[in-house]
Coordinates of C-alpha atoms in Angstrom, one line a residue:
M12 CA 93.1 114.6 62.8
A13 CA 95.8 115.1 65.7
F14 CA 98.4 116.5 63.9
G15 CA 96.7 116.9 60.8
K16 CA 98.5 116.4 57.3
L17 CA 102.2 117.0 57.7
D18 CA 104.8 117.9 55.1
A19 CA 106.0 114.7 55.2
G20 CA 102.7 113.3 54.0
W21 CA 102.1 111.8 57.3
R22 CA 98.5 111.7 58.5
F23 CA 96.7 110.7 61.9
E24 CA 93.4 109.4 61.4
S25 CA 91.3 108.4 64.5
G26 CA 87.8 108.5 65.7
H27 CA 89.7 108.8 69.4
P28 CA 91.8 111.8 69.6
G29 CA 95.4 110.8 70.5
C30 CA 94.9 107.2 70.9
Q31 CA 95.5 106.0 67.2
A32 CA 97.7 109.1 66.6
E33 CA 100.0 108.1 69.2
A34 CA 99.9 104.4 68.3
Q35 CA 101.1 105.5 64.7
M36 CA 104.1 107.3 66.2
I37 CA 105.4 104.8 68.6
A38 CA 106.5 101.5 67.3
H39 CA 105.7 98.5 69.2
P40 CA 106.0 99.4 73.0
S41 CA 107.6 96.0 74.0
F42 CA 110.7 95.3 76.0
S43 CA 112.7 95.7 72.9
D44 CA 111.2 99.2 71.9
L45 CA 110.9 100.8 75.2
I46 CA 114.3 99.6 76.7
G47 CA 116.2 98.3 73.6
S48 CA 116.9 101.8 72.3
L49 CA 118.7 102.3 75.6
P50 CA 122.5 101.3 76.6
S51 CA 120.3 100.3 79.7
R52 CA 119.2 97.3 77.8
A53 CA 122.8 96.0 77.9
M54 CA 122.9 96.7 81.6
L55 CA 119.6 94.7 82.2
K56 CA 120.8 91.8 80.0
A57 CA 124.2 91.7 82.0
L58 CA 122.3 91.7 85.3
L59 CA 119.6 89.5 84.4
V60 CA 121.8 86.9 82.6
A61 CA 124.0 86.8 85.7
S62 CA 120.8 85.7 87.6
Q63 CA 119.8 83.3 84.8
V64 CA 116.5 85.2 84.6
L65 CA 116.7 87.2 81.2
Q66 CA 115.6 84.3 78.9
E67 CA 112.7 83.4 81.3
V68 CA 111.3 86.9 81.6
N69 CA 112.0 88.4 78.1
Q70 CA 109.2 86.5 76.5
D71 CA 106.7 87.7 79.1
L72 CA 108.0 91.2 78.4
E73 CA 107.6 91.0 74.6
R74 CA 104.1 89.6 75.3
F75 CA 103.2 92.4 77.7
G76 CA 104.5 95.0 75.3
N77 CA 102.1 93.6 72.6
R78 CA 99.4 93.8 75.1
L79 CA 100.2 97.4 76.1
L80 CA 99.7 98.5 72.5
T81 CA 96.5 96.7 71.5
K82 CA 94.5 96.3 74.7
I83 CA 95.9 98.6 77.4
Q84 CA 96.7 101.8 75.7
P85 CA 93.0 102.4 74.3
L86 CA 91.8 101.6 78.0
A87 CA 94.4 104.5 79.1
W88 CA 92.4 106.9 76.9
E89 CA 89.1 105.7 78.2
C90 CA 90.2 106.6 81.6
E91 CA 91.2 110.1 80.4
W92 CA 88.0 110.6 78.7
N93 CA 85.8 109.3 81.7
P94 CA 87.1 110.5 85.0
P95 CA 85.6 109.5 88.2
V96 CA 82.2 111.2 89.4
F97 CA 81.1 111.7 92.8
R98 CA 77.2 110.9 93.7
P99 CA 76.5 111.9 97.3
Y100 CA 72.7 111.0 97.1
D101 CA 70.7 108.3 95.2
A102 CA 67.5 109.0 93.7
W103 CA 65.7 109.3 96.9
G104 CA 67.7 111.5 98.9
Q105 CA 69.7 108.7 100.6
R106 CA 73.3 109.6 101.4
V107 CA 75.3 106.8 99.4
D108 CA 78.6 108.7 98.7
R109 CA 79.5 106.7 95.6
I110 CA 82.5 107.2 93.4
I111 CA 81.7 106.0 89.9
T112 CA 84.7 105.0 87.9
C113 CA 84.4 104.1 84.2
S114 CA 84.8 100.3 83.0
A115 CA 88.3 100.9 81.8
W116 CA 89.7 101.9 85.1
R117 CA 88.1 98.7 86.7
R118 CA 89.6 96.8 83.8
M119 CA 92.9 98.3 84.6
K120 CA 92.8 96.8 88.1
E121 CA 91.9 93.6 86.7
I122 CA 95.1 93.5 84.3
A123 CA 97.3 94.7 87.2
A124 CA 96.4 91.6 89.1
E125 CA 96.8 89.4 85.7
E126 CA 100.1 90.6 85.1
G127 CA 101.4 90.3 88.8
L128 CA 102.5 94.0 88.8
I129 CA 102.5 93.7 92.6
A130 CA 102.5 89.9 93.1
E131 CA 106.0 89.7 91.1
A132 CA 107.8 91.5 94.0
Y133 CA 106.5 89.3 96.8
E134 CA 106.8 85.9 95.4
R135 CA 110.2 86.4 94.7
R136 CA 110.5 83.9 92.2
Y137 CA 113.7 85.4 91.0
S138 CA 115.1 86.0 94.2
N139 CA 116.6 89.4 94.5
W140 CA 115.9 90.1 90.7
S141 CA 112.3 90.0 91.3
R142 CA 112.2 93.8 92.3
M143 CA 113.9 94.5 89.0
Y144 CA 111.4 92.4 87.0
Q145 CA 108.6 94.2 88.6
A146 CA 110.1 97.7 88.0
V147 CA 110.7 96.9 84.4
K148 CA 107.1 95.7 83.8
L149 CA 105.8 98.8 86.0
Y150 CA 108.1 101.1 83.7
L151 CA 106.3 99.6 80.5
F152 CA 102.9 99.9 82.0
S153 CA 103.3 103.3 83.6
S154 CA 102.4 105.5 80.4
S155 CA 99.7 103.3 79.1
S156 CA 98.2 102.9 82.6
G157 CA 95.6 105.7 82.4
G158 CA 96.8 106.9 85.9
F159 CA 96.3 103.4 87.7
N160 CA 100.2 103.5 88.3
C161 CA 99.4 105.6 91.3
P162 CA 97.0 103.0 93.2
L163 CA 99.7 100.4 92.4
A164 CA 102.4 102.4 94.2
M165 CA 100.2 102.8 97.3
T166 CA 99.1 99.2 96.9
D167 CA 102.9 98.0 96.6
G168 CA 103.8 100.5 99.7
A169 CA 101.0 99.0 102.0
A170 CA 102.0 95.3 101.1
K171 CA 105.6 96.4 102.0
V172 CA 104.5 97.7 105.5
I173 CA 102.8 94.6 106.3
E174 CA 105.5 92.3 105.1
S175 CA 107.8 94.3 107.1
L176 CA 105.7 93.6 110.4
G177 CA 106.1 90.0 109.6
V178 CA 102.6 89.8 108.0
P179 CA 100.8 89.0 111.3
G180 CA 97.8 86.8 111.2
S181 CA 95.2 89.8 111.5
L182 CA 96.7 91.0 108.3
K183 CA 97.2 88.0 106.3
N184 CA 94.2 88.2 104.4
A185 CA 95.1 91.7 103.5
F186 CA 98.5 90.9 102.4
D187 CA 97.0 88.0 100.2
H188 CA 94.6 90.2 98.8
L189 CA 97.2 93.0 98.0
T190 CA 99.5 90.6 96.4
S191 CA 96.9 88.3 94.5
R192 CA 97.2 87.7 90.7
D193 CA 93.4 86.6 90.9
P194 CA 91.5 89.8 89.5
K195 CA 88.5 88.9 91.5
K196 CA 90.6 88.8 94.9
F197 CA 93.1 91.6 94.2
W198 CA 92.8 94.8 96.5
T199 CA 94.1 98.2 96.0
S200 CA 95.1 100.2 98.9
G201 CA 95.1 104.0 99.8
Q202 CA 97.5 105.9 101.7
W203 CA 95.6 108.5 103.9
M204 CA 98.1 110.6 105.6
T205 CA 97.6 114.3 104.6
E206 CA 95.4 116.3 106.5
R207 CA 94.3 120.1 106.3
R208 CA 97.1 121.5 108.4
G209 CA 99.9 119.9 106.8
G210 CA 101.1 117.8 103.7
S211 CA 104.3 116.1 104.3
D212 CA 104.3 117.6 107.9
V213 CA 102.4 114.7 109.2
A214 CA 104.0 115.2 112.7
N215 CA 102.4 118.4 113.3
G216 CA 99.5 118.1 110.7
T217 CA 97.4 115.2 111.8
E218 CA 94.6 115.7 113.8
T219 CA 92.6 112.3 113.4
V220 CA 92.1 110.6 116.7
A221 CA 91.8 107.0 117.3
R222 CA 89.4 105.7 120.3
K223 CA 89.8 102.2 121.5
Q224 CA 86.9 100.0 121.9
A225 CA 86.2 97.1 124.2
D226 CA 87.0 94.4 121.6
G227 CA 90.4 95.9 121.0
T228 CA 89.5 97.6 117.6
Y229 CA 89.6 101.5 117.1
R230 CA 87.4 104.1 115.8
L231 CA 88.9 106.8 113.8
Y232 CA 87.4 110.4 113.7
G233 CA 89.2 113.1 111.6
F234 CA 89.4 114.6 108.1
K235 CA 91.6 113.4 105.5
W236 CA 92.4 116.2 102.9
F237 CA 94.0 114.1 100.0
T238 CA 93.1 110.6 99.6
S239 CA 94.5 109.2 96.3
A240 CA 92.7 106.4 94.8
A241 CA 89.8 107.1 97.1
D242 CA 88.0 104.0 95.5
S243 CA 90.6 101.7 96.9
D244 CA 89.4 98.7 99.1
M245 CA 91.6 99.3 102.0
A246 CA 93.9 102.2 103.4
L247 CA 96.7 102.8 105.9
T248 CA 96.4 106.0 107.8
L249 CA 97.9 107.7 110.8
A250 CA 96.0 108.9 113.8
R251 CA 96.6 109.9 117.6
V252 CA 95.2 107.4 119.9
V253 CA 93.2 109.0 122.8
D254 CA 94.3 107.9 126.2
A255 CA 92.1 107.0 129.4
E256 CA 92.1 110.7 130.3
G257 CA 90.9 111.7 126.9
C258 CA 94.4 113.0 125.8
V259 CA 96.5 112.6 122.9
K260 CA 100.2 113.3 122.4
Q261 CA 101.5 115.7 120.0
G262 CA 104.4 115.5 117.5
S263 CA 105.5 112.4 115.6
S264 CA 105.7 110.2 118.6
G265 CA 102.0 110.5 119.1
L266 CA 101.3 109.0 115.7
S267 CA 100.2 105.4 115.2
L268 CA 99.4 103.5 112.0
F269 CA 96.0 101.9 111.1
F270 CA 94.7 99.4 108.9
L271 CA 91.1 99.7 107.7
K272 CA 88.9 98.5 105.0
V273 CA 86.9 101.2 103.2
R274 CA 83.7 99.1 102.9
D275 CA 81.9 96.5 104.9
E276 CA 80.8 93.1 103.5
E277 CA 77.6 94.5 102.4
G278 CA 79.4 97.3 100.3
K279 CA 78.6 99.9 102.8
L280 CA 81.0 102.6 103.7
N281 CA 82.9 102.2 106.8
N282 CA 81.5 105.1 108.7
I283 CA 83.2 107.4 106.0
Q284 CA 81.7 110.4 104.3
V285 CA 83.1 111.6 100.8
Q286 CA 83.0 115.5 101.1
R287 CA 84.1 115.8 97.4
L288 CA 86.5 114.9 94.7
K289 CA 89.5 117.1 94.1
D290 CA 89.5 119.0 90.7
K291 CA 93.1 118.5 89.7
L292 CA 95.5 119.8 87.2
G293 CA 96.4 116.3 86.1
T294 CA 95.9 112.7 87.0
R295 CA 92.3 113.3 86.7
Q296 CA 91.6 109.7 85.6
M297 CA 92.1 108.8 89.4
A298 CA 89.4 109.8 92.1
T299 CA 91.3 111.7 94.9
G300 CA 89.0 113.0 97.6
E301 CA 88.3 114.6 100.8
L302 CA 87.2 112.0 103.5
W303 CA 85.4 112.5 106.8
L304 CA 86.3 109.7 109.0
N305 CA 83.1 109.5 111.5
G306 CA 84.1 106.4 113.6
A307 CA 85.5 104.3 110.9
E308 CA 86.6 100.9 112.3
A309 CA 90.4 100.2 112.2
Q310 CA 93.0 98.0 113.3
L311 CA 96.1 99.5 115.0
I312 CA 99.1 97.8 113.2
S313 CA 102.3 99.6 114.6
A314 CA 103.3 100.0 118.1
E315 CA 101.5 102.9 119.7
G316 CA 103.5 106.0 118.9
R317 CA 105.4 104.3 116.0
G318 CA 103.3 105.2 113.0
V319 CA 105.9 107.2 111.3
A320 CA 108.8 104.8 111.8
S321 CA 106.4 102.1 110.4
I322 CA 105.8 103.8 107.2
S323 CA 109.3 104.3 106.4
N324 CA 109.5 101.1 104.0
M325 CA 106.4 102.3 102.4
L326 CA 107.8 105.8 101.6
N327 CA 110.7 104.1 100.1
V328 CA 108.5 101.7 97.7
T329 CA 106.3 104.7 96.7
R330 CA 109.2 107.0 96.0
I331 CA 110.6 104.3 93.7
H332 CA 107.3 104.1 92.0
N333 CA 107.3 107.9 91.5
V334 CA 110.9 107.5 89.9
I335 CA 109.3 104.8 87.2
A336 CA 106.7 107.3 86.5
A337 CA 109.1 109.9 85.8
V338 CA 111.3 108.0 83.7
A339 CA 108.7 106.6 81.9
S340 CA 106.9 109.9 80.9
M341 CA 110.4 111.0 79.9
R342 CA 110.9 108.1 77.7
R343 CA 107.3 108.3 76.1
M344 CA 107.6 112.1 75.2
I345 CA 111.2 111.5 73.8
S346 CA 109.8 108.5 71.8
L347 CA 107.1 110.7 70.2
S348 CA 109.4 113.6 69.6
R349 CA 111.7 111.4 67.9
E350 CA 109.3 109.8 65.5
Y351 CA 107.8 113.4 64.8
A352 CA 111.3 114.5 63.9
R353 CA 111.5 111.7 61.5
R354 CA 108.4 113.0 59.5
R355 CA 108.0 116.5 60.0
V356 CA 109.5 118.8 57.3
A357 CA 110.3 122.4 58.2
F358 CA 112.5 124.9 56.2
G359 CA 113.0 122.4 53.5
K360 CA 114.0 119.2 55.3
L361 CA 113.0 116.9 58.1
L362 CA 113.5 118.1 61.8
K363 CA 116.0 115.3 62.3
D364 CA 118.3 116.9 59.8
H365 CA 118.4 120.1 61.6
P366 CA 121.5 119.8 63.9
L367 CA 120.1 122.3 66.6
H368 CA 117.1 120.1 66.9
V369 CA 119.0 117.1 67.1
Q370 CA 121.1 118.5 69.8
T371 CA 118.2 119.5 71.9
M372 CA 117.0 116.1 71.6
A373 CA 120.2 114.5 72.5
R374 CA 120.6 116.3 75.6
M375 CA 117.0 114.9 76.5
E376 CA 118.3 111.6 75.5
V377 CA 121.2 111.7 78.0
Q378 CA 119.4 112.6 80.8
T379 CA 116.7 110.2 80.4
R380 CA 119.1 107.3 79.9
G381 CA 121.1 108.4 83.2
A382 CA 117.7 108.7 85.0
F383 CA 116.8 105.0 83.6
L384 CA 120.2 103.8 84.8
L385 CA 119.5 105.4 88.3
L386 CA 116.4 103.6 88.6
M387 CA 117.8 100.5 88.1
E388 CA 120.5 100.8 90.4
V389 CA 118.0 102.0 93.2
V390 CA 115.7 98.9 92.3
R391 CA 118.8 96.5 92.3
L392 CA 119.8 97.7 95.9
L393 CA 116.1 97.4 97.1
G394 CA 116.2 93.8 95.8
L395 CA 119.2 92.9 97.7
V396 CA 117.8 94.4 100.8
E397 CA 114.5 92.5 100.7
T398 CA 116.2 89.2 100.0
N399 CA 118.5 89.6 103.1
M400 CA 121.6 89.6 100.5
A401 CA 122.7 93.4 101.2
S402 CA 125.5 94.7 102.8
E403 CA 125.6 97.5 105.2
E404 CA 127.2 99.5 102.5
H405 CA 124.3 98.6 100.3
Q406 CA 121.7 99.6 102.9
L407 CA 123.3 103.1 103.4
L408 CA 123.3 103.6 99.7
L409 CA 119.7 102.7 99.2
R410 CA 118.6 105.1 102.0
L411 CA 120.6 107.9 100.2
L412 CA 119.7 107.2 96.7
V413 CA 115.8 106.8 97.0
P414 CA 115.2 110.7 98.1
V415 CA 117.9 111.6 95.4
A416 CA 116.5 109.7 92.7
K417 CA 113.0 110.9 93.4
L418 CA 113.6 114.5 94.0
Y419 CA 115.8 114.7 90.7
T420 CA 113.8 112.6 88.5
G421 CA 110.6 114.5 89.6
K422 CA 112.1 117.6 88.8
Q423 CA 113.7 116.3 85.8
A424 CA 110.7 114.8 84.0
S425 CA 108.8 118.2 84.2
A426 CA 111.6 119.9 82.4
I427 CA 111.9 117.3 79.7
V428 CA 108.4 116.6 78.7
I429 CA 107.8 120.4 78.2
E430 CA 111.0 120.6 76.3
A431 CA 109.5 117.5 74.3
M432 CA 106.2 119.3 73.9
E433 CA 108.1 122.1 72.5
S434 CA 109.6 120.1 69.7
F435 CA 106.0 119.7 68.3
G436 CA 105.4 123.6 67.8
G437 CA 102.1 124.6 68.4
Q438 CA 100.4 121.3 67.9
G439 CA 102.1 120.2 71.1
Y440 CA 99.7 122.4 72.9
M441 CA 96.9 120.8 71.4
E442 CA 94.4 118.8 73.4
D443 CA 93.8 116.2 70.8
T444 CA 97.2 115.2 70.2
G445 CA 97.1 113.7 73.6
L446 CA 100.3 115.4 74.6
P447 CA 99.1 117.7 77.3
V448 CA 97.6 114.8 79.3
V449 CA 101.1 113.7 79.4
I450 CA 102.4 117.0 80.6
R451 CA 99.8 117.7 83.5
D452 CA 100.1 114.0 84.5
T453 CA 104.1 114.6 85.0
L454 CA 103.7 117.7 86.7
V455 CA 102.8 116.1 89.9
L456 CA 105.8 114.0 90.1
S457 CA 107.9 116.7 91.8
I458 CA 105.1 116.9 94.5
W459 CA 103.8 113.4 95.3
E460 CA 105.8 111.5 98.0
G461 CA 107.4 114.8 99.1
T462 CA 108.7 118.0 97.5
T463 CA 112.1 118.8 96.3
N464 CA 112.7 120.6 99.3
V465 CA 111.4 118.0 101.9
L466 CA 113.5 115.3 100.1
S467 CA 116.6 117.4 100.2
L468 CA 116.2 117.6 103.9
D469 CA 115.7 113.9 103.9
V470 CA 119.0 113.5 102.1
L471 CA 120.7 115.6 104.6
R472 CA 119.3 113.5 107.4
S473 CA 120.6 110.3 105.9
L474 CA 124.0 112.0 105.8
T475 CA 123.8 113.4 109.3
K476 CA 122.6 110.2 110.8
S477 CA 125.1 107.7 109.4
Q478 CA 127.9 110.1 110.6
G479 CA 129.0 110.7 107.0
Q480 CA 129.1 106.6 106.2
A481 CA 126.5 107.2 103.7
L482 CA 128.3 109.8 101.8
A483 CA 131.6 107.7 102.0
V484 CA 129.7 104.8 100.6
F485 CA 128.4 106.9 97.8
C486 CA 131.8 108.2 96.8
S487 CA 133.2 104.8 96.7
A488 CA 130.4 103.4 94.5
V489 CA 130.9 106.3 92.0
Q490 CA 134.8 105.9 92.1
K491 CA 134.3 102.3 91.1
K492 CA 132.0 103.1 88.2
L493 CA 134.6 105.8 87.2
E494 CA 137.4 103.4 87.1
L495 CA 135.2 101.3 84.6
A496 CA 134.6 104.3 82.5
A497 CA 138.4 105.2 82.5
S498 CA 139.0 102.4 80.0
A499 CA 137.3 104.3 77.2
A500 CA 139.8 107.0 76.2
E501 CA 137.1 109.3 75.1
L502 CA 135.1 109.5 78.3
G503 CA 138.9 110.8 79.9
P504 CA 137.7 114.4 80.2
T505 CA 134.2 113.3 81.8
V506 CA 135.9 110.9 84.0
K507 CA 138.3 113.9 85.3
H508 CA 135.4 116.1 85.6
M509 CA 133.4 113.7 87.8
H510 CA 136.6 113.0 89.9
D511 CA 136.8 116.7 90.5
A512 CA 133.2 117.1 91.4
I513 CA 133.0 114.1 94.0
G514 CA 136.3 115.8 95.5
R515 CA 134.5 119.3 95.8
L516 CA 131.2 117.3 97.1
V517 CA 133.3 116.0 100.1
Q518 CA 135.1 119.4 100.7
F519 CA 131.6 120.8 101.0
V520 CA 130.2 118.5 103.4
Q521 CA 133.2 118.6 105.5
G522 CA 132.9 122.5 105.4
A523 CA 129.3 122.5 106.1
G524 CA 129.6 120.5 109.0
S525 CA 132.3 123.0 110.4
K526 CA 129.5 125.9 109.9
G527 CA 127.1 124.5 112.6
T528 CA 123.7 122.8 112.1
Q529 CA 121.8 125.9 111.8
L530 CA 123.3 126.5 108.1
C531 CA 123.2 123.0 107.0
P532 CA 119.5 122.9 106.1
A533 CA 119.7 125.9 103.6
M534 CA 122.6 124.1 102.1
A535 CA 120.5 120.8 101.4
R536 CA 119.2 121.9 97.9
P537 CA 121.6 124.1 95.6
K538 CA 120.6 127.4 94.6
L539 CA 119.5 126.6 91.1
H540 CA 117.8 130.2 90.9
A541 CA 118.7 133.1 92.8
V542 CA 117.6 136.8 92.3
P543 CA 119.3 139.8 93.1
G544 CA 117.9 141.8 96.1
G545 CA 117.9 145.4 96.5
D546 CA 121.5 147.1 95.4
K547 CA 123.3 144.1 96.9
P548 CA 124.2 141.4 94.2
H549 CA 123.2 138.0 95.4
P550 CA 126.1 135.8 95.5
G551 CA 124.0 132.8 94.1
W552 CA 123.0 134.8 91.3
C553 CA 126.4 136.1 90.4
S554 CA 128.2 132.6 90.8
R555 CA 125.9 131.3 87.9
E556 CA 127.4 130.5 84.6
L557 CA 126.4 133.4 82.6
C558 CA 127.6 132.6 79.3
P559 CA 126.7 128.8 79.0
V560 CA 127.7 128.7 75.1
A561 CA 131.3 129.3 76.0
M562 CA 131.2 126.4 78.6
E563 CA 129.7 124.1 75.8
L564 CA 132.5 125.3 73.2
R565 CA 134.9 124.4 75.8
S566 CA 133.5 120.9 76.4
G567 CA 133.4 120.1 72.6
S568 CA 129.6 120.5 72.0
Y569 CA 130.3 122.4 68.8
E570 CA 133.1 120.0 67.4
D571 CA 132.6 118.7 63.8
G572 CA 131.5 115.2 64.8
A573 CA 129.1 116.4 67.4
V574 CA 126.0 116.6 65.2
L575 CA 126.8 113.0 64.0
A576 CA 127.4 111.9 67.4
D577 CA 123.9 113.6 68.5
S578 CA 122.1 112.0 65.9
A579 CA 123.4 108.5 66.3
L580 CA 122.3 108.7 70.1
V581 CA 118.8 109.8 69.3
F582 CA 118.1 108.2 66.2
G583 CA 120.3 105.0 66.4
D584 CA 121.6 105.3 63.0
P585 CA 124.0 102.2 62.8
D586 CA 126.0 104.1 60.1
L587 CA 126.6 107.0 62.4
P588 CA 129.3 107.0 65.4
H589 CA 128.1 106.5 68.7
G590 CA 131.2 107.8 70.5
G591 CA 133.7 110.2 69.9
E592 CA 134.5 113.7 70.8
G593 CA 131.8 116.3 71.3
G594 CA 128.1 115.8 71.1
S595 CA 125.9 115.2 74.0
Q596 CA 126.9 111.7 75.1
A597 CA 129.0 112.8 77.8

């Protein structure tokens, strides 16, 4: 079924569209397979050997890879075929507001606990390397999670918030559940921030109010517009505290952070009404709902008016999860495309023997490798910060790189997976191949946890609030890496190009500062696409490279060795060169 019978004699036979088809295309998705083809595995080895961790974790990662292929991937397809259903009433007309999820989705929750996908980061068995170990497991899990990586992101974020508060006694039970390895005790958390008036603009869009009770708890009243993983056990949410005069303070300084359990001990909803489940383009495996809080009992966990500040740690963690999902989706689609190219015959030869096809794949490969390395660097920095081993420079770099990595990989993933889908021709557009599921689920990654423009402004804030220190630290970090790269003669032109780019960046920021704050927000995001207006040419449009083929010629992309270098990059042929002039490696 799936791709039918190919010219190379390759057939998919499956009672489940996409599942067995993909299993036959992708090799064993273990540590070796999903990471081993990357130069980043050498990086991981260097990092983990330095911490004497690699030998201990490698066996577990190999085991986990086998479990992903044989047990977890089939569950992911079950989640896709059986999305959640909302049942507002029972057979007798009683309001029950049940969100019914399939058994595979519930099993994913158990597996997440058994594998310690949240616990690993907080047990810190490997000190500052625990975050990297967790990130690698999440990277392996992401594409086979059936959408369960999203609840895990919010669960990790909630655990981080509670930990940052010192795990107060009133929240210890929740923290223990969130970080448990026991499937019977493990909780997932929702993140209820978005309301009808705004998404990322929580300062002006939050209308939910909190009324203090005699026993010190609060009752929440309001409408939550997007509540991902609406079937979670608990949630963190923002609300405005009503004062003694019945007034609330507007703006971000009026927002406080609350913890609430979704259901009571008897399983009844905590004065919450489910209005409906969202009909989404993708991530259909997960229940995203509209919830009406009608006196939901909650606990104030931040200082009053400090809700936005209290979720900053959560945003760092959830954005890193977004990067993990983006890089994993890119790797998955490239792996599928690579295996297809080894089998599909077109115009008398395999796709892998067509230079233009290989060059296209090589460019995708380079971007994905770069994204993976950026992810690992961000996770390394987070591990240092969490274990109090980070310098001030590390902290500044983490603050800058998290939004940069999220905005870049979110956009990048959409482009890569669509390009990879195109490599399958018309079959890439067919639902029974399973490829459109990957596309749909990837497209949300540029929106979740902040759109590109929102994150661009966040990067600008990190630069301005640090008074330029963040940029100086970033430039220094890049220069150190370029010094290492300069030892390879073939990378000389690339190193020079990067040196020049860093210089231009510094000049740009200095120039932007001299133009005043009104212009800076417009500069936060480069104009990637500019449209001429009227009879006046738009400067952004006119400054674009209008003959990219000439630029590629100058960079050596069409040299005699370029095709061999690209093929070696994508297919890992040991008989082909991995460096040299030309190709897409630079």
